[in-house]
CSV table of C-alpha atoms in Angstrom, one decimal:
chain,number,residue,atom,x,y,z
A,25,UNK,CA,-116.1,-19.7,-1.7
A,26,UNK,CA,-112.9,-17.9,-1.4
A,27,UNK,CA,-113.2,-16.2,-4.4
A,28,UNK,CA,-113.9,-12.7,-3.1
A,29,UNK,CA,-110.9,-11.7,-2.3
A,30,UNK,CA,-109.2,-14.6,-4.9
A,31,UNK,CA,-107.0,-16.6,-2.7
A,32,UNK,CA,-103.5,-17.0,-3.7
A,33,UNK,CA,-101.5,-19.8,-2.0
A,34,UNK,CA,-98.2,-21.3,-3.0
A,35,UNK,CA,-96.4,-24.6,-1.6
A,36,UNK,CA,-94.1,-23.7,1.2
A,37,UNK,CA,-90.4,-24.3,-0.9
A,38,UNK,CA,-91.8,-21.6,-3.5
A,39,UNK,CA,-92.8,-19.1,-1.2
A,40,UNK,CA,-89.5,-19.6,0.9
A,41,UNK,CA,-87.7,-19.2,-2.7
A,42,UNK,CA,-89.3,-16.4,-3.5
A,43,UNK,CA,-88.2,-15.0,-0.1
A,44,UNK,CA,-84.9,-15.8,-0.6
A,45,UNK,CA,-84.0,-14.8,-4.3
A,46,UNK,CA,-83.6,-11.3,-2.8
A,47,UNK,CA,-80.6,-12.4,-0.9
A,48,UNK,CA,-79.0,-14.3,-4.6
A,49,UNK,CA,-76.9,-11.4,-5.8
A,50,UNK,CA,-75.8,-10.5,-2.2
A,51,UNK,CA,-74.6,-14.2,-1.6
A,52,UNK,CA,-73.5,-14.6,-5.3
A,53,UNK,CA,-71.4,-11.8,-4.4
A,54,UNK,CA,-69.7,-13.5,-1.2
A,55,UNK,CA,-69.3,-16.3,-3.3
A,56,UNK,CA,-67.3,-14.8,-6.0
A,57,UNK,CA,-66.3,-11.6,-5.2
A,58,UNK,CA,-65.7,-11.7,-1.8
A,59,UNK,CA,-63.7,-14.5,-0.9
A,60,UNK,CA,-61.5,-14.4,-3.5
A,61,UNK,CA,-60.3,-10.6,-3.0
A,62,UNK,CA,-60.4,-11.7,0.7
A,63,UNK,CA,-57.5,-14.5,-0.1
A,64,UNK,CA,-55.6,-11.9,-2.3
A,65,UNK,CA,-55.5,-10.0,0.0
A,66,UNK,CA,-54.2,-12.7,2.3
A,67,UNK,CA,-51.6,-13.5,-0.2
A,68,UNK,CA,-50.3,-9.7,-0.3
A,69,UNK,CA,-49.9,-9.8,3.6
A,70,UNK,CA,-47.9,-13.1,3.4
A,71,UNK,CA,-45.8,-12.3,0.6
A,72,UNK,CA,-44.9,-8.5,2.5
A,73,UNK,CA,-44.1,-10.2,5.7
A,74,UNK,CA,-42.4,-13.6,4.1
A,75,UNK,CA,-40.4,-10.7,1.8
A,76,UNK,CA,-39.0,-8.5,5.0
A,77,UNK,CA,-38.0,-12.4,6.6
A,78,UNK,CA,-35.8,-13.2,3.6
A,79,UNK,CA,-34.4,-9.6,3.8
A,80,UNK,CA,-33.4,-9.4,6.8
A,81,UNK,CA,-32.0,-13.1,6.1
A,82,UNK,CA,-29.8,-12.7,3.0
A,83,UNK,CA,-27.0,-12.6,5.2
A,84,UNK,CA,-28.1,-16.7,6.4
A,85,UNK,CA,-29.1,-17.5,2.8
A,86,UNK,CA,-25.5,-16.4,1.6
A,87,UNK,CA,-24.0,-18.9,4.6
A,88,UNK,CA,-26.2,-21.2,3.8
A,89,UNK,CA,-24.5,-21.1,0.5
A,90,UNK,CA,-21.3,-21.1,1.1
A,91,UNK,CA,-21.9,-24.7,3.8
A,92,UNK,CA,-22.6,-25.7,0.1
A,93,UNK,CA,-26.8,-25.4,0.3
A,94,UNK,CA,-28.4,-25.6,-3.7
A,95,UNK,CA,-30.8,-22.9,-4.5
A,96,UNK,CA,-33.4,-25.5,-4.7
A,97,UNK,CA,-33.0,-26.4,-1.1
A,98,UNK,CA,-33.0,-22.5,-0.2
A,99,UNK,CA,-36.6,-22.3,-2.1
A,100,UNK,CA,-37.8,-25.2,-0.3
A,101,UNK,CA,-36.6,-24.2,3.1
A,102,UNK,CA,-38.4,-20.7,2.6
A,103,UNK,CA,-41.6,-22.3,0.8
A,104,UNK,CA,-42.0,-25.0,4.0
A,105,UNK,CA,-41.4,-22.0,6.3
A,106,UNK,CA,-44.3,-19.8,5.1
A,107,UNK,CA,-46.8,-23.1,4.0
A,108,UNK,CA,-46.1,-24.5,7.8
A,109,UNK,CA,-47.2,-21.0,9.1
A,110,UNK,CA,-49.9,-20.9,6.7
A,111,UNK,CA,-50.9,-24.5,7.4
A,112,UNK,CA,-51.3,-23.7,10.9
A,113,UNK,CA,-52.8,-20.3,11.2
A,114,UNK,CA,-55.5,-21.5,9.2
A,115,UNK,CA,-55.7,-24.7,11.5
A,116,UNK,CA,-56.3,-23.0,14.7
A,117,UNK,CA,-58.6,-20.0,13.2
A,118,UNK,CA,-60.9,-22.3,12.0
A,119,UNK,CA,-60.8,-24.6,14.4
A,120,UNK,CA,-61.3,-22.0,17.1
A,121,UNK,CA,-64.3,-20.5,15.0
A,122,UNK,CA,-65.7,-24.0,14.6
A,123,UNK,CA,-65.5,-24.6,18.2
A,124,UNK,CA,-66.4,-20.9,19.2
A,125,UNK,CA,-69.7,-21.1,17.0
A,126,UNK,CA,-70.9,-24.6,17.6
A,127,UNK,CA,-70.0,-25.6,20.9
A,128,UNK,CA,-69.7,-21.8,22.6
A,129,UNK,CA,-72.7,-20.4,21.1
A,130,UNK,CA,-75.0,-23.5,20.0
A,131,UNK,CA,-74.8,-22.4,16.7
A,132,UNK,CA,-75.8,-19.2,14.8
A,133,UNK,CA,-79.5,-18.0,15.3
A,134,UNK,CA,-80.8,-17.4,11.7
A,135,UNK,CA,-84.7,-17.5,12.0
A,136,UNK,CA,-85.5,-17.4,8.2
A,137,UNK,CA,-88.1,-18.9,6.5
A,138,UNK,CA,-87.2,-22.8,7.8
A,139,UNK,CA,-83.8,-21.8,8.6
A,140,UNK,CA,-83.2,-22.0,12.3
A,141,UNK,CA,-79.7,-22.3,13.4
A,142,UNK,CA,-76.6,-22.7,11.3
A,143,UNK,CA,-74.0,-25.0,12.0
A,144,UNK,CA,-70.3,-25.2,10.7
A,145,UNK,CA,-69.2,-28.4,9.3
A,146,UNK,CA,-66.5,-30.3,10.5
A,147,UNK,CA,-64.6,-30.2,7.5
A,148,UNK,CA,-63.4,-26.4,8.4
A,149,UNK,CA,-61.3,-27.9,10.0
A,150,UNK,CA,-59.2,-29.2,6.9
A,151,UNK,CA,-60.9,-26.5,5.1
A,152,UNK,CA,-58.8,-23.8,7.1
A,153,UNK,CA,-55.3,-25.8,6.5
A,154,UNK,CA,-56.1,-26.1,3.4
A,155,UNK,CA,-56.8,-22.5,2.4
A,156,UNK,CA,-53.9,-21.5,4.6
A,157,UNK,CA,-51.5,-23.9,3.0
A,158,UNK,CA,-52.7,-22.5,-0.5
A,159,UNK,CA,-52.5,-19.2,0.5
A,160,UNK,CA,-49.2,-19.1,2.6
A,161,UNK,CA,-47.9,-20.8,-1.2
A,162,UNK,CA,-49.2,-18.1,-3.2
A,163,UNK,CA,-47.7,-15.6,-1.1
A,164,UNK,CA,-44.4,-16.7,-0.5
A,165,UNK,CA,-43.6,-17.9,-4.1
A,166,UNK,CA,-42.1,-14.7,-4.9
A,167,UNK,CA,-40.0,-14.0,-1.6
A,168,UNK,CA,-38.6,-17.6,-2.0
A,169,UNK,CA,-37.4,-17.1,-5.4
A,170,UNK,CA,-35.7,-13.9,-4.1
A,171,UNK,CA,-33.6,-16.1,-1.5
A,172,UNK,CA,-32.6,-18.5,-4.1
A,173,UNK,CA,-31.0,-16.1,-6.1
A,174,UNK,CA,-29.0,-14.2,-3.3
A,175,UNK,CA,-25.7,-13.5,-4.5
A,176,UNK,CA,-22.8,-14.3,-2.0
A,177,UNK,CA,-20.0,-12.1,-3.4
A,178,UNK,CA,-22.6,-9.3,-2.9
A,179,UNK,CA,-23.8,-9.5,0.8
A,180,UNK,CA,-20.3,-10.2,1.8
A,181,UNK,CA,-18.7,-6.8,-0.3
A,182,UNK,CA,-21.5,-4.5,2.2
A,183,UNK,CA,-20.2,-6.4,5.1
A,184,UNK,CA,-16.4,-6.1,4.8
């Protein structure tokens, strides 16, 4: 019996495998192509806004200077600035997606194969900072190195 039509059965993990290796590439991509051109990006946006704060600061930095300030402290002043913002922007947006998706919605509906809702972890939470922090660092390297080098002799020449 059954052999007219053959029957062809698999266990249930290979089917729902060979259901899902059509989705490999797309979340392969995500993985490594997404996400990181997603934090570049990031990292431009920080450095451009960090870069108009320091120059519309030069005038503070060169004070700041004079009081008798290092360039070291200058950097790190500039560096805790943008990693405090970064810290917690990336706090509160994954906190609020964490507690938008879980306890708003109930979760995200994906009824694939055995897949029924997703869930996101708890450790977004740090997660978020974390990437935040990183990012905000990457991004403001560069302005901060700009605002320990300001010259004082030169921002006070334009102002006299």
């Amino acid at each position: 019996s059954y052999s007219s039509p053959a029957v062809k059965f698999e266990t249930a993990s290979s089917g729902i495998a060979t259901f899902l290796e059509a989705y490999r590439d797309l979340i392969w991509g995500m993985q490594w192509l997404l996400a990181p051109a997603i934090l570049f990006t990031l990292s431009l946006v920080i450095s451009n806004s960090i870069s108009i704060s320091v120059r519309e600061r030069r005038m503070e930095f060169a004070v700041l200077k004079v009081l008798g300030y290092r360039p070291w402290q200058i950097l790190f002043l500039v560096l805790t600035e943008a990693i405090l913002v970064g810290v917690l922007s990336g706090t509160v947006s994954a906190g609020g997606t964490y507690l938008m998706v879980n306890h708003m919605l109930g979760g995200l509906k994906f009824p694939i194969a055995f897949f029924g809702t997703f869930y996101i972890a708890a450790a977004a939470w740090w997660w978020g900072a974390a990437i935040g922090g990183g990012t905000a660092l990457a991004g403001s390297i560069g302005p901060a190195w700009a605002a320990r080098t300001v010259r004082v002799a030169d921002i006070f020449a334009k102002t006299a």
